[in-house]
Amino acid sequence: MASEIKPICGLTRTKLAEVVPLRTPYSAFVFPTTFCNFKCIYCAHSLGLEKMKEKYDFSRETMNLETYKKTIEQLCEFPDKIKLLSLTGQGEPLVNPNIGEMVGIAKKTNRFERIEIISNAALLTHQVSDSLIKNGLDTLRISLQGLSSDKYKEICGANVNFDEFMENIRYFYKNKKDTNLFVKIMDVALEEGEEEKFYKLFSDCSDRMYIEKMLPAYDGVEITKEMDAQYDRYGRTIEKRKVCPLPFFMLGVLPNGDLEPCDTIYKPIILGNVHEDTIMNMWNGQKLKDFWIMQLEGNNKNNSKCAVCCAANDVSHPEDVLDNDVNKILERIKGK
């Protein structure tokens, strides 16, 4: 078996409590688009645009190259390389017709240790694959929604020719050079007993594969409405985190250039816009500092967006937990 069964997240992590506040964020999530070609039953897009606007102040927009180039230029101003540039947001990245060029623009700066895309891969044609490979994409993470055309219809409401879909993935894997290809699927998208079928299917056409747990990632989605999970998406038992680690090590840039201190759909606070200020100024600014202090002092439930978000318990890792070091972190931040 060529492929490894491991979570598709980065596996080498620093203990966050020992290094915050960071002079350079570890991760930058730049949203190529907020359009999606799927409406997966566990995702906010299943609610439809009107409901998403009401619940999340969500709008559909695709990032233009002017905003993207300005964003990359500003990210390159940080004193250290950014560990991860993820061209991923609350939409399907391959919807953006410039996605290959976007990878290339960032790659040429040599200021990002890893450039990745998370995609449902339904738009991964041979031409798109060639462009991503040519422009130096480091990691492609593919999120599957089933192992058959019928399951895709059930989970995401889309007509997907599964045989053609698999052929496109195999084409990417066969022709990739230094790109890592990771595949994952939510447990809810598998029929009973299909775990081994999933592993076998991708054993020779991926570098890493994993089955993740469905979690209530989006407030208001019916299928996860009553869930109170005591585990994260990787199946690890967790204690609920009081402090969300995400804003201490990442940033999200929306298609219009707005900056948020995470990559969630909720936009708990907008720090500014890349057309009006620089990302480094916003990272070092009082607005983000106050947001950090609010988190550390246990007042995050006073933020209506943070109050319904499960990201702290979903995608952050054991090394990211800040709960046990709140006082010393506060001293560092207030003294900065």
Coordinates of N, CA and C in Angstrom, one line a residue, residues 140-332:
L140 N -2.4 19.0 -2.4 CA -3.8 19.0 -2.7 C -4.6 18.1 -1.8
R141 N -5.5 18.7 -1.0 CA -6.3 17.8 -0.2 C -7.7 17.7 -0.8
I142 N -8.1 16.5 -1.0 CA -9.4 16.3 -1.7 C -10.4 15.8 -0.6
S143 N -11.6 16.4 -0.6 CA -12.7 16.0 0.3 C -13.7 15.2 -0.5
L144 N -13.8 14.0 -0.2 CA -14.8 13.1 -1.0 C -16.2 13.2 -0.3
Q145 N -17.2 13.0 -1.1 CA -18.6 13.0 -0.5 C -19.3 11.7 -0.8
G146 N -18.5 10.6 -1.0 CA -19.1 9.3 -1.2 C -18.2 8.5 -2.1
L147 N -18.6 7.2 -2.3 CA -17.8 6.3 -3.2 C -18.7 5.9 -4.4
S148 N -19.7 6.6 -4.7 CA -20.5 6.3 -5.9 C -21.3 7.6 -6.3
S149 N -21.7 7.6 -7.5 CA -22.5 8.7 -8.0 C -23.8 8.9 -7.2
D150 N -24.4 7.8 -6.8 CA -25.6 7.9 -6.0 C -25.4 8.6 -4.7
K151 N -24.3 8.2 -4.0 CA -23.9 8.8 -2.7 C -23.6 10.3 -2.9
Y152 N -23.0 10.7 -3.9 CA -22.7 12.1 -4.2 C -24.0 12.8 -4.3
K153 N -25.0 12.3 -5.0 CA -26.3 12.9 -5.2 C -27.0 13.1 -3.8
E154 N -26.8 12.1 -3.0 CA -27.5 12.1 -1.6 C -26.8 13.1 -0.7
I155 N -25.5 13.2 -0.7 CA -24.7 14.0 0.2 C -24.6 15.4 -0.2
C156 N -24.4 15.7 -1.5 CA -24.1 17.1 -1.9 C -25.0 17.6 -3.0
G157 N -26.0 16.8 -3.4 CA -27.0 17.2 -4.4 C -26.5 17.5 -5.8
A158 N -25.4 16.9 -6.1 CA -24.8 17.1 -7.4 C -24.7 15.8 -8.2
N159 N -24.7 16.0 -9.5 CA -24.5 14.8 -10.4 C -23.0 14.7 -10.7
V160 N -22.4 13.7 -10.2 CA -21.0 13.4 -10.3 C -20.8 12.0 -11.0
N161 N -20.2 12.0 -12.1 CA -19.8 10.7 -12.7 C -18.6 10.2 -11.9
F162 N -18.9 9.2 -11.0 CA -17.8 8.8 -10.1 C -16.6 8.1 -10.8
D163 N -16.9 7.4 -11.9 CA -15.8 6.8 -12.6 C -14.9 7.9 -13.2
E164 N -15.5 8.9 -13.8 CA -14.7 10.0 -14.4 C -14.0 10.8 -13.3
F165 N -14.7 11.0 -12.2 CA -14.1 11.7 -11.0 C -12.8 10.9 -10.6
M166 N -12.9 9.6 -10.5 CA -11.7 8.8 -10.1 C -10.6 8.9 -11.1
E167 N -11.0 8.9 -12.4 CA -10.0 9.0 -13.4 C -9.2 10.3 -13.4
N168 N -9.9 11.4 -13.0 CA -9.2 12.7 -12.9 C -8.3 12.7 -11.7
I169 N -8.7 12.1 -10.6 CA -7.8 12.0 -9.5 C -6.5 11.2 -9.8
R170 N -6.7 10.1 -10.5 CA -5.6 9.2 -10.9 C -4.7 9.9 -11.8
Y171 N -5.3 10.8 -12.7 CA -4.4 11.5 -13.6 C -3.5 12.5 -12.8
F172 N -4.1 13.2 -11.9 CA -3.3 14.1 -11.0 C -2.2 13.4 -10.3
Y173 N -2.6 12.2 -9.7 CA -1.6 11.5 -9.0 C -0.4 11.0 -9.9
K174 N -0.8 10.5 -11.1 CA 0.2 10.0 -12.0 C 1.2 11.1 -12.5
N175 N 0.6 12.3 -12.7 CA 1.4 13.3 -13.3 C 2.0 14.3 -12.3
K176 N 1.7 14.3 -11.1 CA 2.2 15.2 -10.1 C 3.7 14.9 -9.9
K177 N 4.4 16.0 -9.5 CA 5.8 15.8 -9.2 C 6.1 15.8 -7.7
D178 N 6.2 17.0 -7.2 CA 6.5 17.1 -5.7 C 5.2 17.4 -4.9
T179 N 4.1 17.4 -5.6 CA 2.8 17.7 -4.8 C 2.4 16.5 -4.0
N180 N 2.0 16.7 -2.8 CA 1.3 15.6 -2.0 C -0.2 15.6 -2.3
L181 N -0.7 14.4 -2.5 CA -2.1 14.3 -2.7 C -2.7 13.6 -1.5
F182 N -3.6 14.3 -0.7 CA -4.2 13.7 0.4 C -5.7 13.6 0.1
V183 N -6.4 12.5 0.5 CA -7.8 12.4 0.4 C -8.4 12.0 1.7
K184 N -9.6 12.6 1.9 CA -10.4 12.3 3.1 C -11.9 12.2 2.8
I185 N -12.6 11.6 3.7 CA -14.0 11.5 3.6 C -14.6 11.6 4.9
M186 N -15.8 12.2 5.1 CA -16.5 12.2 6.3 C -17.2 10.8 6.5
D187 N -17.3 10.4 7.8 CA -17.9 9.1 8.1 C -19.3 9.0 7.5
V188 N -20.1 10.2 7.5 CA -21.4 10.2 7.1 C -21.6 9.9 5.6
A189 N -20.5 10.1 4.9 CA -20.5 9.9 3.4 C -20.2 8.5 3.0
L190 N -20.0 7.6 4.0 CA -19.7 6.2 3.7 C -20.9 5.4 4.1
E191 N -21.2 4.4 3.3 CA -22.2 3.4 3.6 C -21.6 2.4 4.7
E192 N -22.4 1.7 5.4 CA -22.0 0.8 6.4 C -21.0 -0.2 5.8
G193 N -19.8 -0.4 6.4 CA -18.8 -1.3 5.9 C -18.0 -0.9 4.8
E194 N -18.1 0.4 4.4 CA -17.3 0.9 3.2 C -15.9 1.4 3.6
E195 N -15.5 1.3 4.9 CA -14.2 1.9 5.2 C -13.1 1.2 4.5
E196 N -13.1 -0.1 4.4 CA -12.0 -0.8 3.7 C -12.0 -0.5 2.2
K197 N -13.2 -0.3 1.7 CA -13.4 0.0 0.2 C -12.7 1.3 0.0
F198 N -12.9 2.3 0.9 CA -12.3 3.6 0.7 C -10.8 3.5 0.7
Y199 N -10.2 2.8 1.7 CA -8.8 2.6 1.8 C -8.2 1.9 0.6
K200 N -8.9 0.9 0.1 CA -8.4 0.2 -1.0 C -8.4 1.0 -2.3
L201 N -9.5 1.8 -2.4 CA -9.7 2.6 -3.6 C -8.6 3.6 -3.8
F202 N -8.1 4.2 -2.7 CA -7.1 5.2 -2.8 C -5.7 4.8 -2.3
S203 N -5.5 3.5 -2.2 CA -4.2 3.0 -1.7 C -3.1 3.2 -2.7
D204 N -3.4 3.3 -4.0 CA -2.4 3.5 -5.0 C -2.5 4.8 -5.8
C205 N -3.4 5.7 -5.3 CA -3.5 7.0 -6.0 C -3.6 8.2 -5.1
S206 N -3.0 8.0 -3.9 CA -2.9 9.1 -2.9 C -1.7 8.9 -2.0
D207 N -1.2 9.9 -1.4 CA -0.1 9.8 -0.5 C -0.6 9.6 0.9
R208 N -1.8 10.1 1.2 CA -2.3 9.9 2.6 C -3.8 9.9 2.5
M209 N -4.5 9.1 3.3 CA -6.0 9.1 3.3 C -6.5 8.9 4.7
Y210 N -7.7 9.4 4.9 CA -8.3 9.4 6.3 C -9.8 9.5 6.3
I211 N -10.4 8.9 7.3 CA -11.9 9.0 7.5 C -12.1 10.0 8.6
E212 N -12.7 11.1 8.4 CA -13.0 12.1 9.5 C -14.4 11.9 10.1
K213 N -14.5 12.5 11.3 CA -15.8 12.5 11.9 C -16.6 13.7 11.6
M214 N -17.9 13.6 11.3 CA -18.8 14.7 11.1 C -19.0 15.5 12.4
L215 N -18.9 16.8 12.4 CA -19.1 17.6 13.6 C -20.0 18.8 13.2
P216 N -20.6 19.4 14.3 CA -21.5 20.5 14.0 C -20.7 21.8 13.7
A217 N -20.1 21.8 12.5 CA -19.2 22.9 12.1 C -20.0 24.2 11.7
Y218 N -21.2 24.0 11.4 CA -22.0 25.2 10.9 C -23.3 25.3 11.7
D219 N -23.5 26.3 12.4 CA -24.7 26.5 13.2 C -25.9 26.6 12.2
G220 N -27.0 25.9 12.6 CA -28.2 26.0 11.8 C -28.4 24.8 10.8
V221 N -27.3 24.0 10.6 CA -27.5 22.9 9.7 C -28.2 21.7 10.4
E222 N -29.2 21.2 9.8 CA -30.1 20.3 10.4 C -29.5 19.0 10.9
I223 N -28.6 18.4 10.0 CA -28.1 17.1 10.3 C -27.2 17.1 11.6
T224 N -26.6 18.2 11.9 CA -25.7 18.3 13.1 C -26.3 19.1 14.2
K225 N -27.6 19.4 14.1 CA -28.2 20.3 15.0 C -28.2 19.9 16.5
E226 N -28.4 18.6 16.8 CA -28.4 18.1 18.1 C -27.1 17.5 18.6
M227 N -26.0 17.6 17.8 CA -24.8 17.0 18.1 C -24.1 17.7 19.3
D228 N -23.5 17.0 20.2 CA -22.7 17.5 21.2 C -21.4 16.6 21.3
A229 N -20.6 16.7 20.3 CA -19.5 15.8 20.2 C -18.4 16.0 21.2
Q230 N -17.9 14.9 21.8 CA -16.8 14.9 22.7 C -15.5 14.5 22.0
Y231 N -15.4 14.7 20.8 CA -14.2 14.3 20.0 C -14.1 15.4 18.9
D232 N -12.9 15.4 18.3 CA -12.6 16.3 17.2 C -12.8 15.5 15.9
R233 N -12.6 16.1 14.7 CA -12.9 15.5 13.4 C -12.0 14.3 13.2
Y234 N -10.9 14.2 13.9 CA -9.9 13.1 13.7 C -10.2 12.0 14.7
G235 N -11.3 12.1 15.4 CA -11.8 11.0 16.3 C -11.1 11.0 17.7
R236 N -10.3 12.0 18.0 CA -9.6 12.1 19.3 C -10.6 12.6 20.3
T237 N -10.7 12.0 21.5 CA -11.5 12.5 22.6 C -10.9 13.8 23.1
I238 N -11.7 14.8 23.3 CA -11.2 16.1 23.8 C -12.0 16.6 24.9
E239 N -11.3 17.5 25.7 CA -12.1 18.4 26.6 C -12.4 19.7 25.9
K240 N -13.6 20.2 26.1 CA -14.0 21.4 25.4 C -13.0 22.5 25.7
R241 N -12.5 23.2 24.7 CA -11.5 24.3 24.9 C -12.2 25.6 25.3
K242 N -11.7 26.3 26.2 CA -12.2 27.6 26.6 C -11.7 28.7 25.7
V243 N -10.4 28.6 25.4 CA -9.8 29.6 24.5 C -9.7 29.0 23.1
C244 N -10.2 29.8 22.1 CA -10.0 29.3 20.7 C -8.6 29.6 20.3
P245 N -7.8 28.6 19.9 CA -6.4 28.9 19.5 C -6.2 29.5 18.1
L246 N -7.2 29.4 17.3 CA -7.1 29.8 15.9 C -6.6 31.2 15.7
P247 N -7.2 32.2 16.3 CA -6.8 33.6 16.0 C -5.4 33.9 16.5
F248 N -4.7 33.0 17.2 CA -3.4 33.3 17.7 C -2.3 32.8 16.7
F249 N -2.7 32.0 15.7 CA -1.7 31.6 14.7 C -2.2 31.7 13.3
M250 N -3.4 32.2 13.0 CA -3.8 32.2 11.6 C -4.5 33.5 11.3
L251 N -4.7 33.7 10.0 CA -5.5 34.8 9.4 C -6.3 34.3 8.2
G252 N -7.4 34.9 8.0 CA -8.2 34.6 6.8 C -8.5 35.8 6.0
V253 N -8.3 35.8 4.7 CA -8.5 36.9 3.8 C -9.7 36.5 2.9
L254 N -10.8 37.3 3.0 CA -12.0 37.0 2.2 C -11.8 37.6 0.8
P255 N -12.6 37.1 -0.1 CA -12.4 37.5 -1.5 C -12.4 39.0 -1.8
N256 N -13.0 39.8 -0.9 CA -13.0 41.3 -1.1 C -11.8 42.0 -0.4
G257 N -11.0 41.1 0.2 CA -9.8 41.7 0.9 C -10.0 41.9 2.4
D258 N -11.2 41.7 2.9 CA -11.4 41.8 4.4 C -10.6 40.7 5.1
L259 N -10.1 41.1 6.3 CA -9.2 40.2 7.1 C -9.9 39.8 8.3
E260 N -10.0 38.5 8.6 CA -10.5 37.9 9.9 C -9.4 37.1 10.6
P261 N -9.6 36.9 11.9 CA -8.5 36.2 12.7 C -8.6 34.7 12.7
C262 N -9.2 34.1 11.7 CA -9.4 32.7 11.5 C -9.9 32.4 10.1
D263 N -10.3 31.2 9.8 CA -10.8 30.9 8.5 C -12.3 30.5 8.5
T264 N -13.0 30.8 9.5 CA -14.4 30.3 9.7 C -15.3 31.2 8.9
I265 N -16.5 30.6 8.7 CA -17.6 31.3 8.0 C -18.2 32.5 8.8
Y266 N -17.9 32.4 10.1 CA -18.6 33.4 11.0 C -18.1 34.8 11.0
K267 N -16.8 35.0 10.6 CA -16.2 36.3 10.7 C -16.4 37.0 12.0
P268 N -15.8 36.5 13.1 CA -16.1 37.0 14.4 C -15.7 38.4 14.6
I269 N -14.7 38.9 13.8 CA -14.3 40.3 13.8 C -13.6 40.6 12.5
I270 N -13.9 41.7 11.9 CA -13.1 42.1 10.7 C -12.1 43.1 11.1
L271 N -10.8 42.7 10.9 CA -9.7 43.5 11.3 C -9.4 44.7 10.4
G272 N -9.9 44.6 9.2 CA -9.6 45.7 8.2 C -9.7 45.1 6.8
N273 N -9.1 45.8 5.9 CA -9.1 45.3 4.5 C -7.8 45.6 3.8
V274 N -7.3 44.7 3.0 CA -6.0 44.8 2.4 C -5.8 46.0 1.5
H275 N -7.0 46.6 1.0 CA -6.9 47.8 0.2 C -6.9 49.1 1.0
E276 N -7.0 48.9 2.3 CA -7.0 50.1 3.2 C -5.9 50.1 4.2
D277 N -5.3 49.0 4.5 CA -4.3 48.8 5.5 C -3.4 47.6 5.1
T278 N -2.3 47.4 5.8 CA -1.5 46.2 5.5 C -1.8 45.1 6.5
I279 N -1.6 43.8 6.0 CA -1.9 42.7 6.9 C -1.0 42.7 8.1
M280 N 0.2 43.1 8.0 CA 1.1 43.1 9.1 C 0.7 44.2 10.1
N281 N 0.2 45.3 9.7 CA -0.3 46.3 10.6 C -1.5 45.8 11.4
M282 N -2.4 45.1 10.7 CA -3.6 44.5 11.3 C -3.2 43.4 12.3
W283 N -2.2 42.6 11.9 CA -1.8 41.5 12.8 C -1.2 42.1 14.1
N284 N -0.5 43.2 14.0 CA 0.1 43.8 15.2 C -0.7 44.9 15.8
G285 N -2.0 45.1 15.3 CA -2.8 46.2 15.8 C -3.6 45.9 17.0
Q286 N -4.2 46.9 17.6 CA -4.9 46.9 18.8 C -6.2 46.1 18.7
K287 N -6.8 46.1 17.5 CA -8.1 45.4 17.4 C -7.9 43.9 17.6
L288 N -6.8 43.3 17.0 CA -6.6 41.9 17.2 C -6.1 41.6 18.6
K289 N -5.3 42.5 19.1 CA -4.8 42.3 20.5 C -6.0 42.2 21.5
D290 N -6.9 43.1 21.3 CA -8.1 43.1 22.1 C -8.9 41.8 22.0
F291 N -8.9 41.3 20.7 CA -9.7 40.0 20.5 C -9.0 38.9 21.2
W292 N -7.6 38.9 21.1 CA -6.9 37.9 21.9 C -7.2 37.9 23.4
I293 N -7.2 39.1 23.9 CA -7.4 39.3 25.3 C -8.8 38.8 25.7
M294 N -9.8 39.2 24.9 CA -11.1 38.7 25.1 C -11.2 37.2 25.2
Q295 N -10.5 36.5 24.3 CA -10.5 35.1 24.3 C -9.8 34.5 25.5
L296 N -8.7 35.1 25.9 CA -7.9 34.6 27.1 C -8.7 34.9 28.4
E297 N -9.4 35.9 28.4 CA -10.2 36.3 29.7 C -11.5 35.5 29.8
G298 N -11.8 34.7 28.8 CA -13.0 33.8 28.9 C -14.2 34.5 28.5
N299 N -14.1 35.6 27.7 CA -15.3 36.3 27.3 C -15.7 36.0 25.8
N300 N -15.2 35.0 25.3 CA -15.5 34.7 23.8 C -17.0 34.4 23.6
K301 N -17.7 34.0 24.6 CA -19.1 33.7 24.4 C -19.9 35.0 24.2
N302 N -19.3 36.1 24.6 CA -19.9 37.4 24.4 C -19.9 37.9 22.9
N303 N -19.0 37.2 22.2 CA -19.0 37.4 20.7 C -20.0 36.5 20.1
S304 N -21.1 37.0 19.5 CA -22.2 36.1 19.0 C -21.7 35.1 18.0
K305 N -20.6 35.4 17.3 CA -20.1 34.5 16.3 C -19.3 33.4 16.9
C306 N -18.4 33.7 17.9 CA -17.6 32.7 18.6 C -18.5 31.8 19.4
A307 N -19.6 32.4 19.9 CA -20.5 31.6 20.8 C -21.1 30.4 20.1
V308 N -21.2 30.4 18.8 CA -21.9 29.2 18.1 C -20.8 28.5 17.2
C309 N -19.6 28.8 17.3 CA -18.5 28.2 16.5 C -17.9 27.1 17.2
C310 N -17.6 25.9 16.6 CA -17.0 24.8 17.2 C -15.6 24.6 16.8
A311 N -15.0 25.5 16.0 CA -13.7 25.4 15.5 C -12.6 25.1 16.5
A312 N -12.8 25.7 17.7 CA -11.8 25.4 18.8 C -11.7 24.0 19.1
N313 N -12.8 23.2 19.0 CA -12.8 21.8 19.3 C -12.8 20.9 18.1
D314 N -12.8 21.5 16.9 CA -12.9 20.7 15.7 C -11.6 20.6 15.0
V315 N -11.0 21.7 14.7 CA -9.8 21.7 13.8 C -8.5 22.0 14.5
S316 N -8.5 22.5 15.8 CA -7.3 22.8 16.5 C -6.8 21.5 17.1
H317 N -5.5 21.4 17.4 CA -4.9 20.2 17.8 C -4.4 20.2 19.3
P318 N -4.1 19.1 19.9 CA -3.6 19.1 21.3 C -2.5 20.1 21.6
E319 N -1.6 20.3 20.6 CA -0.4 21.2 20.8 C -0.9 22.6 20.7
D320 N -2.1 22.9 20.3 CA -2.6 24.3 20.2 C -3.3 24.8 21.4
V321 N -3.6 23.9 22.3 CA -4.4 24.3 23.5 C -3.7 25.3 24.3
L322 N -4.5 26.4 24.6 CA -4.0 27.5 25.4 C -4.6 27.6 26.8
D323 N -5.5 26.8 27.1 CA -6.3 26.9 28.4 C -5.5 26.9 29.6
N324 N -4.4 26.1 29.6 CA -3.6 25.9 30.9 C -2.5 27.0 31.0
D325 N -2.4 27.9 30.1 CA -1.3 28.9 30.1 C -1.9 30.3 30.0
V326 N -3.1 30.5 30.3 CA -3.8 31.8 30.0 C -3.0 33.0 30.7
N327 N -2.7 32.8 32.0 CA -2.1 34.0 32.7 C -0.8 34.4 32.1
K328 N 0.1 33.5 31.8 CA 1.4 33.9 31.3 C 1.3 34.4 29.9
I329 N 0.3 33.9 29.1 CA 0.1 34.5 27.8 C -0.4 35.9 27.8
L330 N -1.4 36.1 28.8 CA -1.9 37.5 29.0 C -0.8 38.4 29.3
E331 N 0.1 38.0 30.2 CA 1.2 38.9 30.6 C 2.1 39.3 29.4
R332 N 2.3 38.3 28.5 CA 3.1 38.6 27.4 C 2.4 39.5 26.4

